[in-house]
């Protein structure tokens, strides 16, 4: 069957064979082997086929008119290959070596990597340096954080120590204030007690018409009128206040001292004359504090002793009105004193 299709441009075909001239074509490994070597061309832009495609078109056109024939029975078809432009895809290994040498020369001249491999190595080097820098920066940050934590701990401990010291000082100051308060309260209490005692004495003295007991811490031993051979008159003429030697002896009322000195069996004696003329005798004294002049009720005029005719230290008190003795206990009670 004849073909009306024109032959591809650039391919020369022999005279069209007649029908039956071709035997059945059974391709073998050698006849079907793809073209190699100089027949390999670069892919053209714009959809152009490789040389193998052109060769295939020529073969199809050659065998189309006569059907299928055996390649061994037909003479070889001369095929001329068109000249194709170089699209930058060829060049082989020599061209790649030349490009590598040129890139190395450019790198040596400029000091910067220009080839792909050199650029990749440079990028790897930069990435490594960046990683090292980040690691060092992280180590510095951790060290700075540790130092900051240490400083914060030291400052916290210093603040705690200062707070403890301030607390101790505050507690000490509070204790001093509390001690001062207690001391002031104690002093105020003692002053109040003293004032109350003085007020009580004044109250008693006022109730007694300005009179006071002759001594304190005493025990009554012999009363007025007691009989016995110890007294020259045969009976006791006064009231005895037994007390330790040195116990103060006080004026029972306001008056003046008319006599003070040794008086035989009475020992050391003081005679106090009151404003109404009543005489108060203080006998057996160990000492005399006031021997003349005016005194007030409660003033100390001497001290208890054991001088004269005695069996122990005591105050022998006599009360005389108009030269005669009276019962001292009754007289003192009549002045409002609780003997």
PDB file of N, CA, C and O in Angstrom, residues 290-322:
ATOM      1  N   UNK A 290      15.732  63.678 170.998  1.00  0.00           N
ATOM      2  CA  UNK A 290      15.374  65.073 171.240  1.00  0.00           C
ATOM      3  C   UNK A 290      15.372  65.275 172.764  1.00  0.00           C
ATOM      4  O   UNK A 290      14.705  64.533 173.489  1.00  0.00           O
ATOM      5  N   UNK A 291      16.070  66.271 173.207  1.00  0.00           N
ATOM      6  CA  UNK A 291      16.168  66.510 174.655  1.00  0.00           C
ATOM      7  C   UNK A 291      15.545  67.835 175.065  1.00  0.00           C
ATOM      8  O   UNK A 291      15.434  68.114 176.267  1.00  0.00           O
ATOM      9  N   UNK A 292      15.100  68.633 174.108  1.00  0.00           N
ATOM     10  CA  UNK A 292      14.457  69.900 174.423  1.00  0.00           C
ATOM     11  C   UNK A 292      13.708  70.395 173.206  1.00  0.00           C
ATOM     12  O   UNK A 292      13.910  69.893 172.091  1.00  0.00           O
ATOM     13  N   UNK A 293      12.851  71.401 173.447  1.00  0.00           N
ATOM     14  CA  UNK A 293      12.142  71.996 172.329  1.00  0.00           C
ATOM     15  C   UNK A 293      10.802  71.347 172.062  1.00  0.00           C
ATOM     16  O   UNK A 293      10.369  70.409 172.728  1.00  0.00           O
ATOM     17  N   UNK A 294      10.133  71.937 171.093  1.00  0.00           N
ATOM     18  CA  UNK A 294       8.783  71.483 170.743  1.00  0.00           C
ATOM     19  C   UNK A 294       8.853  70.326 169.750  1.00  0.00           C
ATOM     20  O   UNK A 294       9.742  70.248 168.907  1.00  0.00           O
ATOM     21  N   UNK A 295       7.868  69.445 169.879  1.00  0.00           N
ATOM     22  CA  UNK A 295       7.750  68.299 168.971  1.00  0.00           C
ATOM     23  C   UNK A 295       6.291  68.151 168.573  1.00  0.00           C
ATOM     24  O   UNK A 295       5.386  68.677 169.219  1.00  0.00           O
ATOM     25  N   UNK A 296       6.082  67.392 167.465  1.00  0.00           N
ATOM     26  CA  UNK A 296       4.725  67.127 167.023  1.00  0.00           C
ATOM     27  C   UNK A 296       4.370  65.684 167.249  1.00  0.00           C
ATOM     28  O   UNK A 296       5.216  64.824 167.515  1.00  0.00           O
ATOM     29  N   UNK A 297       3.097  65.399 167.121  1.00  0.00           N
ATOM     30  CA  UNK A 297       2.621  64.029 167.325  1.00  0.00           C
ATOM     31  C   UNK A 297       3.254  63.110 166.278  1.00  0.00           C
ATOM     32  O   UNK A 297       3.276  63.397 165.087  1.00  0.00           O
ATOM     33  N   UNK A 298       3.831  61.998 166.761  1.00  0.00           N
ATOM     34  CA  UNK A 298       4.474  61.038 165.872  1.00  0.00           C
ATOM     35  C   UNK A 298       5.950  61.279 165.645  1.00  0.00           C
ATOM     36  O   UNK A 298       6.616  60.449 165.000  1.00  0.00           O
ATOM     37  N   UNK A 299       6.536  62.383 166.158  1.00  0.00           N
ATOM     38  CA  UNK A 299       7.971  62.625 165.994  1.00  0.00           C
ATOM     39  C   UNK A 299       8.756  61.664 166.872  1.00  0.00           C
ATOM     40  O   UNK A 299       8.381  61.382 168.015  1.00  0.00           O
ATOM     41  N   UNK A 300       9.898  61.166 166.332  1.00  0.00           N
ATOM     42  CA  UNK A 300      10.751  60.263 167.088  1.00  0.00           C
ATOM     43  C   UNK A 300      11.597  61.089 168.055  1.00  0.00           C
ATOM     44  O   UNK A 300      12.309  62.013 167.643  1.00  0.00           O
ATOM     45  N   UNK A 301      11.528  60.701 169.352  1.00  0.00           N
ATOM     46  CA  UNK A 301      12.277  61.448 170.363  1.00  0.00           C
ATOM     47  C   UNK A 301      13.321  60.574 171.056  1.00  0.00           C
ATOM     48  O   UNK A 301      14.210  61.092 171.751  1.00  0.00           O
ATOM     49  N   UNK A 302      13.255  59.233 170.900  1.00  0.00           N
ATOM     50  CA  UNK A 302      14.237  58.344 171.526  1.00  0.00           C
ATOM     51  C   UNK A 302      14.050  56.932 170.999  1.00  0.00           C
ATOM     52  O   UNK A 302      13.285  56.676 170.047  1.00  0.00           O
ATOM     53  N   UNK A 303      14.747  55.960 171.698  1.00  0.00           N
ATOM     54  CA  UNK A 303      14.659  54.566 171.276  1.00  0.00           C
ATOM     55  C   UNK A 303      14.551  53.663 172.500  1.00  0.00           C
ATOM     56  O   UNK A 303      15.067  53.961 173.585  1.00  0.00           O
ATOM     57  N   UNK A 304      13.872  52.528 172.273  1.00  0.00           N
ATOM     58  CA  UNK A 304      13.622  51.572 173.347  1.00  0.00           C
ATOM     59  C   UNK A 304      14.955  51.016 173.857  1.00  0.00           C
ATOM     60  O   UNK A 304      15.874  50.766 173.075  1.00  0.00           O
ATOM     61  N   UNK A 305      15.037  50.801 175.194  1.00  0.00           N
ATOM     62  CA  UNK A 305      16.243  50.254 175.782  1.00  0.00           C
ATOM     63  C   UNK A 305      15.930  49.434 177.045  1.00  0.00           C
ATOM     64  O   UNK A 305      14.775  49.075 177.285  1.00  0.00           O
ATOM     65  N   UNK A 306      16.984  49.207 177.850  1.00  0.00           N
ATOM     66  CA  UNK A 306      16.840  48.413 179.081  1.00  0.00           C
ATOM     67  C   UNK A 306      17.671  49.040 180.212  1.00  0.00           C
ATOM     68  O   UNK A 306      18.325  48.340 180.991  1.00  0.00           O
ATOM     69  N   UNK A 307      17.616  50.343 180.272  1.00  0.00           N
ATOM     70  CA  UNK A 307      18.375  51.037 181.323  1.00  0.00           C
ATOM     71  C   UNK A 307      17.504  51.170 182.584  1.00  0.00           C
ATOM     72  O   UNK A 307      16.284  51.195 182.508  1.00  0.00           O
ATOM     73  N   UNK A 308      18.172  51.268 183.781  1.00  0.00           N
ATOM     74  CA  UNK A 308      17.451  51.397 185.046  1.00  0.00           C
ATOM     75  C   UNK A 308      17.073  50.034 185.592  1.00  0.00           C
ATOM     76  O   UNK A 308      17.741  49.011 185.348  1.00  0.00           O
ATOM     77  N   UNK A 309      15.967  50.014 186.341  1.00  0.00           N
ATOM     78  CA  UNK A 309      15.513  48.804 187.013  1.00  0.00           C
ATOM     79  C   UNK A 309      14.574  48.027 186.063  1.00  0.00           C
ATOM     80  O   UNK A 309      13.369  48.269 186.023  1.00  0.00           O
ATOM     81  N   UNK A 310      15.172  47.122 185.290  1.00  0.00           N
ATOM     82  CA  UNK A 310      14.390  46.384 184.275  1.00  0.00           C
ATOM     83  C   UNK A 310      14.838  44.932 184.257  1.00  0.00           C
ATOM     84  O   UNK A 310      15.886  44.569 184.776  1.00  0.00           O
ATOM     85  N   UNK A 311      13.988  44.106 183.627  1.00  0.00           N
ATOM     86  CA  UNK A 311      14.362  42.717 183.372  1.00  0.00           C
ATOM     87  C   UNK A 311      14.545  42.435 181.883  1.00  0.00           C
ATOM     88  O   UNK A 311      14.935  41.310 181.497  1.00  0.00           O
ATOM     89  N   UNK A 312      14.275  43.439 181.032  1.00  0.00           N
ATOM     90  CA  UNK A 312      14.438  43.303 179.584  1.00  0.00           C
ATOM     91  C   UNK A 312      14.100  44.604 178.905  1.00  0.00           C
ATOM     92  O   UNK A 312      13.533  45.521 179.518  1.00  0.00           O
ATOM     93  N   UNK A 313      14.466  44.734 177.656  1.00  0.00           N
ATOM     94  CA  UNK A 313      14.193  45.986 176.942  1.00  0.00           C
ATOM     95  C   UNK A 313      12.695  46.218 176.786  1.00  0.00           C
ATOM     96  O   UNK A 313      11.968  45.324 176.320  1.00  0.00           O
ATOM     97  N   UNK A 314      12.249  47.414 177.154  1.00  0.00           N
ATOM     98  CA  UNK A 314      10.861  47.794 176.977  1.00  0.00           C
ATOM     99  C   UNK A 314      10.751  49.291 177.214  1.00  0.00           C
ATOM    100  O   UNK A 314      11.654  49.926 177.747  1.00  0.00           O
ATOM    101  N   UNK A 315       9.579  49.838 176.804  1.00  0.00           N
ATOM    102  CA  UNK A 315       9.269  51.249 177.066  1.00  0.00           C
ATOM    103  C   UNK A 315       8.259  51.307 178.226  1.00  0.00           C
ATOM    104  O   UNK A 315       7.184  50.741 178.113  1.00  0.00           O
ATOM    105  N   UNK A 316       8.679  51.977 179.302  1.00  0.00           N
ATOM    106  CA  UNK A 316       7.762  52.202 180.408  1.00  0.00           C
ATOM    107  C   UNK A 316       7.155  53.582 180.212  1.00  0.00           C
ATOM    108  O   UNK A 316       7.825  54.598 180.267  1.00  0.00           O
ATOM    109  N   UNK A 317       5.814  53.590 179.919  1.00  0.00           N
ATOM    110  CA  UNK A 317       5.116  54.845 179.638  1.00  0.00           C
ATOM    111  C   UNK A 317       4.214  55.187 180.840  1.00  0.00           C
ATOM    112  O   UNK A 317       3.396  54.370 181.272  1.00  0.00           O
ATOM    113  N   UNK A 318       4.395  56.440 181.352  1.00  0.00           N
ATOM    114  CA  UNK A 318       3.526  56.944 182.437  1.00  0.00           C
ATOM    115  C   UNK A 318       2.816  58.193 181.965  1.00  0.00           C
ATOM    116  O   UNK A 318       3.401  59.015 181.244  1.00  0.00           O
ATOM    117  N   UNK A 319       1.554  58.332 182.389  1.00  0.00           N
ATOM    118  CA  UNK A 319       0.747  59.520 182.078  1.00  0.00           C
ATOM    119  C   UNK A 319       0.393  60.164 183.451  1.00  0.00           C
ATOM    120  O   UNK A 319      -0.233  59.525 184.301  1.00  0.00           O
ATOM    121  N   UNK A 320       0.788  61.471 183.610  1.00  0.00           N
ATOM    122  CA  UNK A 320       0.576  62.182 184.870  1.00  0.00           C
ATOM    123  C   UNK A 320      -0.210  63.472 184.589  1.00  0.00           C
ATOM    124  O   UNK A 320       0.155  64.243 183.704  1.00  0.00           O
ATOM    125  N   UNK A 321      -1.238  63.628 185.389  1.00  0.00           N
ATOM    126  CA  UNK A 321      -2.057  64.832 185.310  1.00  0.00           C
ATOM    127  C   UNK A 321      -2.148  65.442 186.740  1.00  0.00           C
ATOM    128  O   UNK A 321      -2.605  64.770 187.685  1.00  0.00           O
ATOM    129  N   UNK A 322      -1.679  66.697 186.877  1.00  0.00           N
ATOM    130  CA  UNK A 322      -1.687  67.370 188.208  1.00  0.00           C
ATOM    131  C   UNK A 322      -0.768  66.688 189.200  1.00  0.00           C
ATOM    132  O   UNK A 322      -1.032  66.692 190.412  1.00  0.00           O
TER     133      UNK A 322
END
